[in-house]
Short mmCIF file of C-alpha atoms in Angstrom, two decimals:
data_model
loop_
_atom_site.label_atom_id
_atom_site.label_comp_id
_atom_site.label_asym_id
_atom_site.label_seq_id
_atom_site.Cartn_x
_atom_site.Cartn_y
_atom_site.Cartn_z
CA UNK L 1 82.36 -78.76 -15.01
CA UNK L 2 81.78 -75.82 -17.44
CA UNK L 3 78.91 -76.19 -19.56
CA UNK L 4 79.62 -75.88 -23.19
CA UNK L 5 75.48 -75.80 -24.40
CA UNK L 6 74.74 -73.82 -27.16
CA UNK L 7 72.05 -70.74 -27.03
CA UNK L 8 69.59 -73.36 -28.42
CA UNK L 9 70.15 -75.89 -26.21
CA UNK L 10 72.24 -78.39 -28.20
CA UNK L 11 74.33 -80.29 -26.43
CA UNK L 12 77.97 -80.87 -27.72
CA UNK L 13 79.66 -84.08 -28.56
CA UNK L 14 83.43 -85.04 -29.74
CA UNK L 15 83.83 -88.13 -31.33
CA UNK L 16 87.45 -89.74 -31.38
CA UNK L 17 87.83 -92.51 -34.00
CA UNK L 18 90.46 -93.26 -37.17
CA UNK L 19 87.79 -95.24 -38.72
CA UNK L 20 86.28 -92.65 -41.18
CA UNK L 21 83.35 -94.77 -41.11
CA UNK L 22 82.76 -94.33 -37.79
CA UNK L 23 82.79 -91.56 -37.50
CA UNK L 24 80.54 -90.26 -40.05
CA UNK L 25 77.62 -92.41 -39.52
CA UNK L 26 78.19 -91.68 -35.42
CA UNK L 27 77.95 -88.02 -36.90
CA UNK L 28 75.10 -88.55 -39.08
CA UNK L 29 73.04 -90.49 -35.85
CA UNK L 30 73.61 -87.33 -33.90
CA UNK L 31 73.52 -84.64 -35.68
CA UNK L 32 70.02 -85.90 -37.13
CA UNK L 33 69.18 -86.04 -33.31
CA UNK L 34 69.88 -82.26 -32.66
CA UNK L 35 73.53 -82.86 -31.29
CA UNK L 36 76.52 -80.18 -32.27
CA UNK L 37 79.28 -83.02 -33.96
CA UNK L 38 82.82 -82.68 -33.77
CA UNK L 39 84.84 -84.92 -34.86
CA UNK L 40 88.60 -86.38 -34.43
CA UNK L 41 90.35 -89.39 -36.56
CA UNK L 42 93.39 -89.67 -33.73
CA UNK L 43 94.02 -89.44 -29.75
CA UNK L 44 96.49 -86.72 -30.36
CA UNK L 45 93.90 -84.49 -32.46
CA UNK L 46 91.01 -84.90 -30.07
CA UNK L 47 93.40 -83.94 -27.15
CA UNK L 48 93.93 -80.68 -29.36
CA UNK L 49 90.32 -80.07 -29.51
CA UNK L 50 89.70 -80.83 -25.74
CA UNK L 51 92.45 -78.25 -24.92
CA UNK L 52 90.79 -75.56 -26.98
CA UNK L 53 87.64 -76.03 -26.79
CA UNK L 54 84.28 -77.19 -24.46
CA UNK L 55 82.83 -80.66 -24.90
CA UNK L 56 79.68 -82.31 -23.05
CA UNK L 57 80.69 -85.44 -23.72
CA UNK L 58 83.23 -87.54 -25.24
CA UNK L 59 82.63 -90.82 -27.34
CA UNK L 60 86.09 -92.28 -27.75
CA UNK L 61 87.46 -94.87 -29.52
CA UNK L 62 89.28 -97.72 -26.73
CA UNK L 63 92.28 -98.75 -28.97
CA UNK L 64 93.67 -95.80 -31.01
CA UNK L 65 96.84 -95.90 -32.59
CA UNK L 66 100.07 -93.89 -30.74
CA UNK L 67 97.45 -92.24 -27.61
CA UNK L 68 95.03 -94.67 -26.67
CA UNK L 69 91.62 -93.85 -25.78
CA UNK L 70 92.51 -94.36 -21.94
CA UNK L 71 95.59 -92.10 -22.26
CA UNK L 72 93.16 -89.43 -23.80
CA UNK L 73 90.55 -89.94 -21.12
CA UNK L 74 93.58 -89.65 -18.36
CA UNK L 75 95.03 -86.40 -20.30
CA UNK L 76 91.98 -84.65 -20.30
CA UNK L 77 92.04 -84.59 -16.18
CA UNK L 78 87.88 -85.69 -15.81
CA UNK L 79 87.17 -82.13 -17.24
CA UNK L 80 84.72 -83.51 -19.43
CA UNK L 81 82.68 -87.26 -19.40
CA UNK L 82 83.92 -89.87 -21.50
CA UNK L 83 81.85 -92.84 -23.32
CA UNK L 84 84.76 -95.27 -24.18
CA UNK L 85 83.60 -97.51 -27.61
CA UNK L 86 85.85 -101.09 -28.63
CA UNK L 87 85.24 -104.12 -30.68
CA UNK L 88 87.07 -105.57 -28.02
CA UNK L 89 84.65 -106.15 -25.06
CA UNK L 90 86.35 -107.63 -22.00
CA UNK L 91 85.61 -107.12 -18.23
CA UNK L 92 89.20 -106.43 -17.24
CA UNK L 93 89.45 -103.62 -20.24
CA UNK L 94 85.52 -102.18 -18.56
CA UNK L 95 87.08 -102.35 -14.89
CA UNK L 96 89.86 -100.69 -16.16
CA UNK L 97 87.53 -98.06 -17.94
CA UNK L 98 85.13 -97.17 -15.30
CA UNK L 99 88.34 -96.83 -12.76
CA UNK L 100 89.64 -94.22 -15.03
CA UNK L 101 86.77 -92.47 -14.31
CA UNK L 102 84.67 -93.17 -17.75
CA UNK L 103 80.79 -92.29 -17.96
CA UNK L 104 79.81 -95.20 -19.77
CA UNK L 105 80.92 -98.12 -21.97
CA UNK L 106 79.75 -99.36 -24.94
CA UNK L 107 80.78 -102.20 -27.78
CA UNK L 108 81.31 -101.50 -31.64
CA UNK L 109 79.17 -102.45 -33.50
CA UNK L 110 77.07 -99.88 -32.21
CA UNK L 111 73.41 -99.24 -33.16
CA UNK L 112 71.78 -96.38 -33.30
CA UNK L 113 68.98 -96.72 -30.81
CA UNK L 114 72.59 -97.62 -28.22
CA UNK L 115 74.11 -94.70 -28.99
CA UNK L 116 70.87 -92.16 -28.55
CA UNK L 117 69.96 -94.12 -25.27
CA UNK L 118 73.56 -93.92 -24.04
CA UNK L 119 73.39 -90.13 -24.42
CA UNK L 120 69.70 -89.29 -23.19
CA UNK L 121 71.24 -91.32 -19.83
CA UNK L 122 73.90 -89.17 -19.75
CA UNK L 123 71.80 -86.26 -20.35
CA UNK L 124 69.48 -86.92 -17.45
CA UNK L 125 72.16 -87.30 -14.68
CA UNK L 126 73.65 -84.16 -16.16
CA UNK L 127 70.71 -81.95 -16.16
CA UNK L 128 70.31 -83.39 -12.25
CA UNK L 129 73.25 -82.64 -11.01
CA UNK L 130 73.10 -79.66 -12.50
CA UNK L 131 70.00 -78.93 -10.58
CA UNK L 132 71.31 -80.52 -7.65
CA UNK L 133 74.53 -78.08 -7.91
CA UNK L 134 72.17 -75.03 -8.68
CA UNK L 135 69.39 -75.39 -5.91
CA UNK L 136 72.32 -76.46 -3.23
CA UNK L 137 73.84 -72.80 -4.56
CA UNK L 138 70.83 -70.73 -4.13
CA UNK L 139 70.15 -72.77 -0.80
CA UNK L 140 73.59 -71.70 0.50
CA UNK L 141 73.57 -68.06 -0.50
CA UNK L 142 70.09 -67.66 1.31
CA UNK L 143 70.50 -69.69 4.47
CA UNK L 144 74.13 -71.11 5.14
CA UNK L 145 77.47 -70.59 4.53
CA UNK L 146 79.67 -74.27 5.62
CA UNK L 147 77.35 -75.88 7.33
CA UNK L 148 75.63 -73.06 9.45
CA UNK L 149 72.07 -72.13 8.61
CA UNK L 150 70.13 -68.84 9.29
CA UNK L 151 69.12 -66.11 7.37
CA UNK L 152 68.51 -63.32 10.42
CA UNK L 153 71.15 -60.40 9.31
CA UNK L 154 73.18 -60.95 12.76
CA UNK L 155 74.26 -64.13 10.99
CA UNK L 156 74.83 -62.96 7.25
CA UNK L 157 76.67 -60.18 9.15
CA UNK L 158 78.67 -62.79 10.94
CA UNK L 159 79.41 -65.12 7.11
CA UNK L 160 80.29 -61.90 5.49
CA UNK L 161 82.92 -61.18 8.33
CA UNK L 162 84.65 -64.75 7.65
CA UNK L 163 84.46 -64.89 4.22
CA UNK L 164 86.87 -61.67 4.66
CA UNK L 165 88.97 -63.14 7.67
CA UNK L 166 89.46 -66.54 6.85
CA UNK L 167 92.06 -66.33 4.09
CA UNK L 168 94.65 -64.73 6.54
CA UNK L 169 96.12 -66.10 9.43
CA UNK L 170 94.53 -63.71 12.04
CA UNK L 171 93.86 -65.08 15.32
CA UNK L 172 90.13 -64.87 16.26
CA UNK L 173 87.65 -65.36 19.10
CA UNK L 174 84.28 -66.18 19.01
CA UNK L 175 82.04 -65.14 22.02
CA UNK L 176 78.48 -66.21 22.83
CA UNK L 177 76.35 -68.56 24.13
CA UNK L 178 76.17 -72.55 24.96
CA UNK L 179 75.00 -73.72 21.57
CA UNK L 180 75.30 -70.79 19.73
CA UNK L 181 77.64 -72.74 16.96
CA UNK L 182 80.79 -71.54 18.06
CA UNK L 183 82.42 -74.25 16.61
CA UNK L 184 80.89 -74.24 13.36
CA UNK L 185 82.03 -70.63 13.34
CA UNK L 186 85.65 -71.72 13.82
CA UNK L 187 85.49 -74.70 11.44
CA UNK L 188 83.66 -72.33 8.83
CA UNK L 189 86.59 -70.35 9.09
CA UNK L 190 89.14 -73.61 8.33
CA UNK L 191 87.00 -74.83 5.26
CA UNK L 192 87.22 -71.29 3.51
CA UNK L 193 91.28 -70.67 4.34
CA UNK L 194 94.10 -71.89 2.56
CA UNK L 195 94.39 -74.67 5.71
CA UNK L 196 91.53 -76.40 4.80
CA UNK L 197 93.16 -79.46 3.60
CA UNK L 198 95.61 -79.70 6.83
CA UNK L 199 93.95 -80.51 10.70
CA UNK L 200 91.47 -78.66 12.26
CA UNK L 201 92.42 -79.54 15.93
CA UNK L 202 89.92 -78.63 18.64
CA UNK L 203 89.95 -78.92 22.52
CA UNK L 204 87.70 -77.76 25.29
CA UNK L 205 89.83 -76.27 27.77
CA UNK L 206 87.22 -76.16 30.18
CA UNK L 207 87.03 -80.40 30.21
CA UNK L 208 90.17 -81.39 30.78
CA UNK L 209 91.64 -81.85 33.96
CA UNK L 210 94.22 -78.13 34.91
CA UNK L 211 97.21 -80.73 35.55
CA UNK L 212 96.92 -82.38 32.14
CA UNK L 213 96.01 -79.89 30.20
CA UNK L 214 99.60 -78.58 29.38
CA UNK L 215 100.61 -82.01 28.15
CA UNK L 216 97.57 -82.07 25.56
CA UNK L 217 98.59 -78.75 24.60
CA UNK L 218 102.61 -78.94 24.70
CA UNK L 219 103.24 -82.56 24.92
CA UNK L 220 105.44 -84.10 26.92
CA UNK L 221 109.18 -86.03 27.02
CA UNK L 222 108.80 -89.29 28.19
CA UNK L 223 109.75 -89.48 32.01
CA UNK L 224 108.53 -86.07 32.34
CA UNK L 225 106.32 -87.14 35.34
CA UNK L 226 105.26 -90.34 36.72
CA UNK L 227 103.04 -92.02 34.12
CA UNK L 228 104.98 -90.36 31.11
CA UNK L 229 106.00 -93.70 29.90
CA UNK L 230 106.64 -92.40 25.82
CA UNK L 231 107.36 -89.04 24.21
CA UNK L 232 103.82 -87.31 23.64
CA UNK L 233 102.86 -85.00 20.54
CA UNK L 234 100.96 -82.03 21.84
CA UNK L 235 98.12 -80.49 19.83
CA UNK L 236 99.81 -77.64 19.02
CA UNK L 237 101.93 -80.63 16.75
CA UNK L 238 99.14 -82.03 15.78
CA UNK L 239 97.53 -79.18 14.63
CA UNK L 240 100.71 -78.19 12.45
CA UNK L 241 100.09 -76.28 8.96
CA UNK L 242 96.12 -76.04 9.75
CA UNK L 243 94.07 -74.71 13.07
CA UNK L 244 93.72 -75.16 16.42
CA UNK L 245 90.42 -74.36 18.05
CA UNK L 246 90.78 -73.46 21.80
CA UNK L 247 87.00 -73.56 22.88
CA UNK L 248 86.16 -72.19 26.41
CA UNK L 249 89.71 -70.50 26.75
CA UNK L 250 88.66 -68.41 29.32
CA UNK L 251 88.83 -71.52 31.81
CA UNK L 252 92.51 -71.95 31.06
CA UNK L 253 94.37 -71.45 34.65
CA UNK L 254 96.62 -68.28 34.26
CA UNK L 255 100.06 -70.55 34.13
CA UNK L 256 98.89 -71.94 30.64
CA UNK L 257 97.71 -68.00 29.95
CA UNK L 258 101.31 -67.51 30.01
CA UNK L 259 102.53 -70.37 27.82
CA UNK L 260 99.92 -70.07 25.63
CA UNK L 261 101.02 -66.16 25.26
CA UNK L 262 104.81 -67.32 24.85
CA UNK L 263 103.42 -69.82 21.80
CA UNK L 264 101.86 -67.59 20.40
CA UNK L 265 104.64 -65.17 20.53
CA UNK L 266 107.56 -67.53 19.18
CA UNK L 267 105.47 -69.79 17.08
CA UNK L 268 106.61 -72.64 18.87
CA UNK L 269 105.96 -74.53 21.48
CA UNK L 270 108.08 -76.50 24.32
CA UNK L 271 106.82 -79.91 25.56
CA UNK L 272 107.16 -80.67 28.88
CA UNK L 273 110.26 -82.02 30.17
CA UNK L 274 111.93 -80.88 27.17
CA UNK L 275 114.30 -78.00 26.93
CA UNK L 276 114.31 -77.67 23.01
CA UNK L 277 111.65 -75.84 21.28
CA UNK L 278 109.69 -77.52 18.52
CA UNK L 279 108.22 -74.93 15.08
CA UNK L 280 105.19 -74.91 14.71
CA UNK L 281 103.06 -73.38 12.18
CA UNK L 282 99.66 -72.94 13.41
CA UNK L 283 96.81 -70.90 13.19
CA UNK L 284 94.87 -70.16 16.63
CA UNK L 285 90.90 -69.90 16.95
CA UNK L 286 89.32 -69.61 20.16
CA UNK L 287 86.27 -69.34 21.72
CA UNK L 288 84.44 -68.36 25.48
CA UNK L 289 81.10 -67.72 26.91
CA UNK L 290 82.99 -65.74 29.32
CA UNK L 291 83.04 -62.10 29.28
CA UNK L 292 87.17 -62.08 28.94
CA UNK L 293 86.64 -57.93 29.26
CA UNK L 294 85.76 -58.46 32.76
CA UNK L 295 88.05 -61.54 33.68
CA UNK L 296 90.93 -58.77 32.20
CA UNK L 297 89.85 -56.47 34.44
CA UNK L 298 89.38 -58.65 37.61
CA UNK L 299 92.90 -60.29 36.97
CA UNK L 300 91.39 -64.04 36.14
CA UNK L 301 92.86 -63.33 32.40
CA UNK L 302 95.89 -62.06 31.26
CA UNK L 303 95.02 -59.27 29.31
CA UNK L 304 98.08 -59.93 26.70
CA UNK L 305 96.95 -62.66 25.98
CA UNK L 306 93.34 -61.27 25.83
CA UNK L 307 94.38 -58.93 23.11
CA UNK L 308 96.39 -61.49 21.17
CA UNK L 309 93.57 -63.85 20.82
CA UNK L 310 90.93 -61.00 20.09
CA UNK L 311 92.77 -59.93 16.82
CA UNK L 312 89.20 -60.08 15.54
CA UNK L 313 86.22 -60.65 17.27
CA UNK L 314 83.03 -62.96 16.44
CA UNK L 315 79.50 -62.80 18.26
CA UNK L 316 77.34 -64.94 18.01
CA UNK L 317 73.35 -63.82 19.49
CA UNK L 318 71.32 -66.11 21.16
CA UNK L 319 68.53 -68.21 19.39
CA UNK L 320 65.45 -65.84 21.36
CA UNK L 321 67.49 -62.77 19.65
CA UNK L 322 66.99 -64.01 16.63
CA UNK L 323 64.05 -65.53 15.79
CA UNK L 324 63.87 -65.37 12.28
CA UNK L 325 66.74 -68.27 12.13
CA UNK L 326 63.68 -70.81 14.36
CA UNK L 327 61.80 -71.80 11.48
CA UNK L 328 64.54 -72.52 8.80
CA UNK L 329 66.60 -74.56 11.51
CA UNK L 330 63.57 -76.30 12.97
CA UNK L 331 62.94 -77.51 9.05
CA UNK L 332 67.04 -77.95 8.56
CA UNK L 333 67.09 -80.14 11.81
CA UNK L 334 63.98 -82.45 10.66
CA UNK L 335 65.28 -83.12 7.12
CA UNK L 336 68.78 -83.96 9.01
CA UNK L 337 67.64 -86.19 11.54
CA UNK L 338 64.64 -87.61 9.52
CA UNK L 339 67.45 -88.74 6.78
CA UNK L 340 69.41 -89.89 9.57
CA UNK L 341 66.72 -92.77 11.28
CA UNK L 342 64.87 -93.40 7.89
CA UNK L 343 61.70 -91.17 8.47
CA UNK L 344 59.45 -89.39 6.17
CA UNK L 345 59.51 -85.81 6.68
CA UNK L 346 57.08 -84.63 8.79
CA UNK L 347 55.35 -80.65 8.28
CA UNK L 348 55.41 -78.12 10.84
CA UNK L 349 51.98 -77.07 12.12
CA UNK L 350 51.36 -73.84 12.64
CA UNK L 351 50.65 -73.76 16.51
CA UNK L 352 54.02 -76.08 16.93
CA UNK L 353 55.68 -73.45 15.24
CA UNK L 354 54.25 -70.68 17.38
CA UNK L 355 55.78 -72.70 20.50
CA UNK L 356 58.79 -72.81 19.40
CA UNK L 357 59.39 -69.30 18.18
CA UNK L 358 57.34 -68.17 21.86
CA UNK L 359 60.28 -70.57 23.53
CA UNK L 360 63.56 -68.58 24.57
CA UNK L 361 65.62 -71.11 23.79
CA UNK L 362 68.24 -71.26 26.59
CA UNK L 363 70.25 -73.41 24.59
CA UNK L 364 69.85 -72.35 22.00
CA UNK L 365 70.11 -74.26 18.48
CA UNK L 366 71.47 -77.20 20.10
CA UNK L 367 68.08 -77.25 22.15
CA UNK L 368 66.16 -76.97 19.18
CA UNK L 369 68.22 -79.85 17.28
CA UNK L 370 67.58 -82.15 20.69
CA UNK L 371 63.60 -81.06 21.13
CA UNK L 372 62.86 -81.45 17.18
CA UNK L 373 64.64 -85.18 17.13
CA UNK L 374 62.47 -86.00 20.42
CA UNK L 375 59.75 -84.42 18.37
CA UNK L 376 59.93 -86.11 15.01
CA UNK L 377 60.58 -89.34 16.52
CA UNK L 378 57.82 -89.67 18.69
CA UNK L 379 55.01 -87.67 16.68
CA UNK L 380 52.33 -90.67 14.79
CA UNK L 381 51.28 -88.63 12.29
CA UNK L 382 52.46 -86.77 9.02
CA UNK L 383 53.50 -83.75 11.21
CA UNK L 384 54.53 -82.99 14.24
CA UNK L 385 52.84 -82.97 17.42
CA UNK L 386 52.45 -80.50 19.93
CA UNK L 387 52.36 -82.77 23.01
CA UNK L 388 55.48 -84.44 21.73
CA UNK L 389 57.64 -81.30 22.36
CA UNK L 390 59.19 -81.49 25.87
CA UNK L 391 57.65 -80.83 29.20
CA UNK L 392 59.96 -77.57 29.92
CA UNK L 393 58.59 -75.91 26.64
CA UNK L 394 54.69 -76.79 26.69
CA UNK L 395 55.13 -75.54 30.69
CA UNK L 396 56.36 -72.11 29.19
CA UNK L 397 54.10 -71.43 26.82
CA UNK L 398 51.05 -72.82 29.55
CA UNK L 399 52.47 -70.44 32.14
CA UNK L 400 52.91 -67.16 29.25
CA UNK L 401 49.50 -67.70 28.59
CA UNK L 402 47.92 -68.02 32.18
CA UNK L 403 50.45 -65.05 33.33
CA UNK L 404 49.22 -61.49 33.68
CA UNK L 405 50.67 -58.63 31.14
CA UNK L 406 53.48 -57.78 33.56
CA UNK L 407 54.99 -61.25 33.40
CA UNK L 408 55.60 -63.80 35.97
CA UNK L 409 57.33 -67.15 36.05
CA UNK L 410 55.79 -68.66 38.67
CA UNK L 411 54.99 -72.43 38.60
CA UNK L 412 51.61 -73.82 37.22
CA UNK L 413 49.51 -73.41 40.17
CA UNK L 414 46.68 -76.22 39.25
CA UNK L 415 49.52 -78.33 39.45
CA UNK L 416 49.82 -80.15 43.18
CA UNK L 417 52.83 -81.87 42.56
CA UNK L 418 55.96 -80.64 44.83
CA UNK L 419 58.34 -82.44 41.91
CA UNK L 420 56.76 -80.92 38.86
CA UNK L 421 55.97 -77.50 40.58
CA UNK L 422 59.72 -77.58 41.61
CA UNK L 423 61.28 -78.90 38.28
CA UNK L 424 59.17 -76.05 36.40
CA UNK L 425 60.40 -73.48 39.08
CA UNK L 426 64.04 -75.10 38.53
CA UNK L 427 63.85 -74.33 34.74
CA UNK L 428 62.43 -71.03 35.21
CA UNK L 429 65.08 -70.13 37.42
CA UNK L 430 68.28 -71.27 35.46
CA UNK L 431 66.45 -69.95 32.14
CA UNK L 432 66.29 -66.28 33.98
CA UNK L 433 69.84 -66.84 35.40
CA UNK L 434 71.76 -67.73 32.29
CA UNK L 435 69.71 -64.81 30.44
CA UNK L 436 70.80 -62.51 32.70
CA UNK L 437 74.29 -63.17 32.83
CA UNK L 438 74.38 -64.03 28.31
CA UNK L 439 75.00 -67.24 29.05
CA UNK L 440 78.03 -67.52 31.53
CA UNK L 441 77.45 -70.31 33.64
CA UNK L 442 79.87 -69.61 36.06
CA UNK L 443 78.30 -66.51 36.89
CA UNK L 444 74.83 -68.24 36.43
CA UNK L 445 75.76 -70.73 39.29
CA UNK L 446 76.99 -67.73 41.45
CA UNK L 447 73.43 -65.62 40.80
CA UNK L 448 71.21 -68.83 41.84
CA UNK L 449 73.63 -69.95 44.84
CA UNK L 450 74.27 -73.53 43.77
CA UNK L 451 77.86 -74.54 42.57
CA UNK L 452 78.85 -74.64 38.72
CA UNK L 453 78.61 -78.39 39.27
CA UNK L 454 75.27 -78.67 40.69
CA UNK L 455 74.27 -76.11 37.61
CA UNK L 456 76.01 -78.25 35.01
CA UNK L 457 74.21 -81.38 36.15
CA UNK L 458 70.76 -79.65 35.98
CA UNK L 459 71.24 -78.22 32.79
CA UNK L 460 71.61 -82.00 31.66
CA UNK L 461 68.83 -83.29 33.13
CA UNK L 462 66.60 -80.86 31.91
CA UNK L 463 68.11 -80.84 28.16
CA UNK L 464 69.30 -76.88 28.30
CA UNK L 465 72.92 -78.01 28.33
#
């Protein structure tokens, strides 16, 4: 709503009444109250002023004659708050009132002291959510941009990229770690495009099944195969006019590489079974922790479709690559989930903060979120406790400090126990692994001899998933 205050800070009021009387002592009350008065003796006349000119608020007479004071309030499209005033009071004609959106409602005859309180209530919600609207503004522009907070530059870099891209249709992929915000990314890019109000469809290619995954894609006709009992709507249908986010695309098997291409390609799709093809009109974002250079190279991707999805390319750096991002995310995440289970807010102590910004954070801010919930939840106090962190990052910073310049990740050695010595060594392990291959898992599992499986399940049970 634009504001229409003076330089000296008067706030401006329309009254719309065709009782002279009315309006002039209304007039008098305010204007002796530091209020700028305009006033109108018909609907039609204050719809004239509304159009031209900027109002704070609006006291308008209920029952006008020809344009009622409803009709005006309806007209004027919520641009401006409206106190409705009748000698008529009746619950059905407030319901009615308040449903078209009204401020407030008040009864003639209408004292002074009820008309100044009526408007210093309105002012106060006013100036709040103005303050509200401004402090959520300057908290955006510093830290966030839909959703997604950080202030390190790799990350304004990354908002300032799509703010530019997502207006156009462009196809893009977004590389980087596990818990990086990849999808944020994506659905940051469909809440500042013209798709925002159609689906944002997303799908993990990587967790579904390689001999379903062309039905949730394409579809399917029913009788298509065995337990195709009715005709199926595909995502790409379900998805049409807005986005479709293909996350992990670099696990799709090479014969959906080609149909994917072919979509792509013809903007539109064929379900399975079916011979006709079906429009569709969508826009594709995508997403890998894979390096998709090397899978190109090495024949695991096609590299058509490589270049078709890679129209423009997002990175996203890992948490320990940007540390300046640990402090307003570790305060983000406590607000959030402190909100969430109805706990006070707890502070940040300094040495809790060192820990975390000493932690390399293998998965990054989704690690963070999880440790910081654990944290808040089980810490007594007004802030958080060290010892409440988890085990894997109190044993890092223990085994930074005990370790000699050169470095060495070697278990706790006052520590006896074979399972804690070997859960430590476990972490330590699949920490260096995924560093060294930025993340990919598959590569990961490959570097520390266990199967992508195994490496999956240990990555749950020790919270780095």
């Amino acid at each position: 709503m634009a504001s229409s205050l003076q330089e000296n800070g008067a706030w401006s009021v329309l009254i719309i009444d065709d009782d002279d009387g009315v309006r002039s002592s209304l007039g008098a009350v305010l204007e002796t109250s530091g209020y700028n008065v305009t006033a109108a003796a018909s609907g039609e006349e204050g719809l004239a002023l509304l159009a031209r000119s900027a109002f704070d608020i609006v006291l308008c007479d209920y029952r006008l004659p020809g344009v009622s004071g409803i009709d005006v309030l309806k007209s004027s499209g919520g641009s401006v708050p409206f106190v409705l005033m009748t000698a008529f009071g009746a619950p059905d004609l407030a319901m009615e009132a308040f449903k078209g959106g009204v401020f407030d409602y008040i009864s003639k005859p209408i004292s002074p002291d009820k008309l100044l309180f009526t408007l210093t209530k309105f002012r106060e919600f006013e100036e709040l959510r103005r303050d509200n609207a401004s402090l959520r503004a300057s908290l955006s522009e510093k830290y966030s941009f839909s959703n997604i907070i950080a202030q390190s530059s790799s990350f304004r870099a990354v908002f300032d990229t799509v703010k530019r891209l997502a207006p156009y249709t462009t196809t893009v992929l977004i590389t980087g770690e596990s818990g990086t915000g990849k999808e944020l990314i994506a659905r940051a890019i469909h809440e500042s495009s013209t798709r925002r109000g159609k689906p944002f469809v997303a799908i993990n290619c990587g967790a579904i099944p390689e001999n379903l995954m062309e039905s949730e894609l394409f579809g399917h006709k029913k009788g298509a195969f065995t337990d195709a009992s009715r005709d199926k709507r595909g995502l790409f249908e379900e998805a049409n006019g807005g986005t479709l986010f293909l996350d992990e695309v670099g696990e799709l098997p090479l014969h959906l590489q080609v149909k994917l291409l072919r979509a792509l390609q013809e903007r539109a799709i064929r379900r399975v079974g079916d011979e006709e093809l079906v429009p569709v009109d969508v826009r594709i974002l995508s997403a890998t922790l894979r390096n998709l250079d090397e899978d190109t190279k090495s024949g695991r991707f096609r590299e058509d479709l490589y270049y078709r999805l890679n129209v423009v390319g997002v990175h996203l750096l890992p948490l320990r690559e940007r540390a300046e991002d640990i402090p307003v995310l570790a305060h983000h995440f406590l607000e959030k989930h402190a909100k969430r289970l109805g706990l006070p807010i707890k502070s940040i102590p300094q040495d809790v903060m060192q820990t975390l910004l000493e932690y390399p954070w293998p998965g990054n801010a989704r690690e963070l979120e999880n440790s910081l919930e654990r944290a808040l939840v089980l810490s007594a106090g007004d802030e958080l406790e060290r010892e409440t962190l988890p085990e894997r990052i109190l044993s890092f910073q223990a085994r930074r400090k005990s370790e000699p310049a050169a470095g060495s990740h070697a278990a706790d050695s006052d520590s006896l126990s074979i399972k804690q010595r070997t859960r430590s060594l476990e972490i330590d392990l699949i920490t260096r692994a995924l560093k060294h291959t930025k993340g990919n898992r598959t590569h990961a599992a490959k570097v520390l001899e266990i199967s992508h499986r195994a490496l999956l399940y240990k990555l749950k049970e020790y919270g780095l998933g």
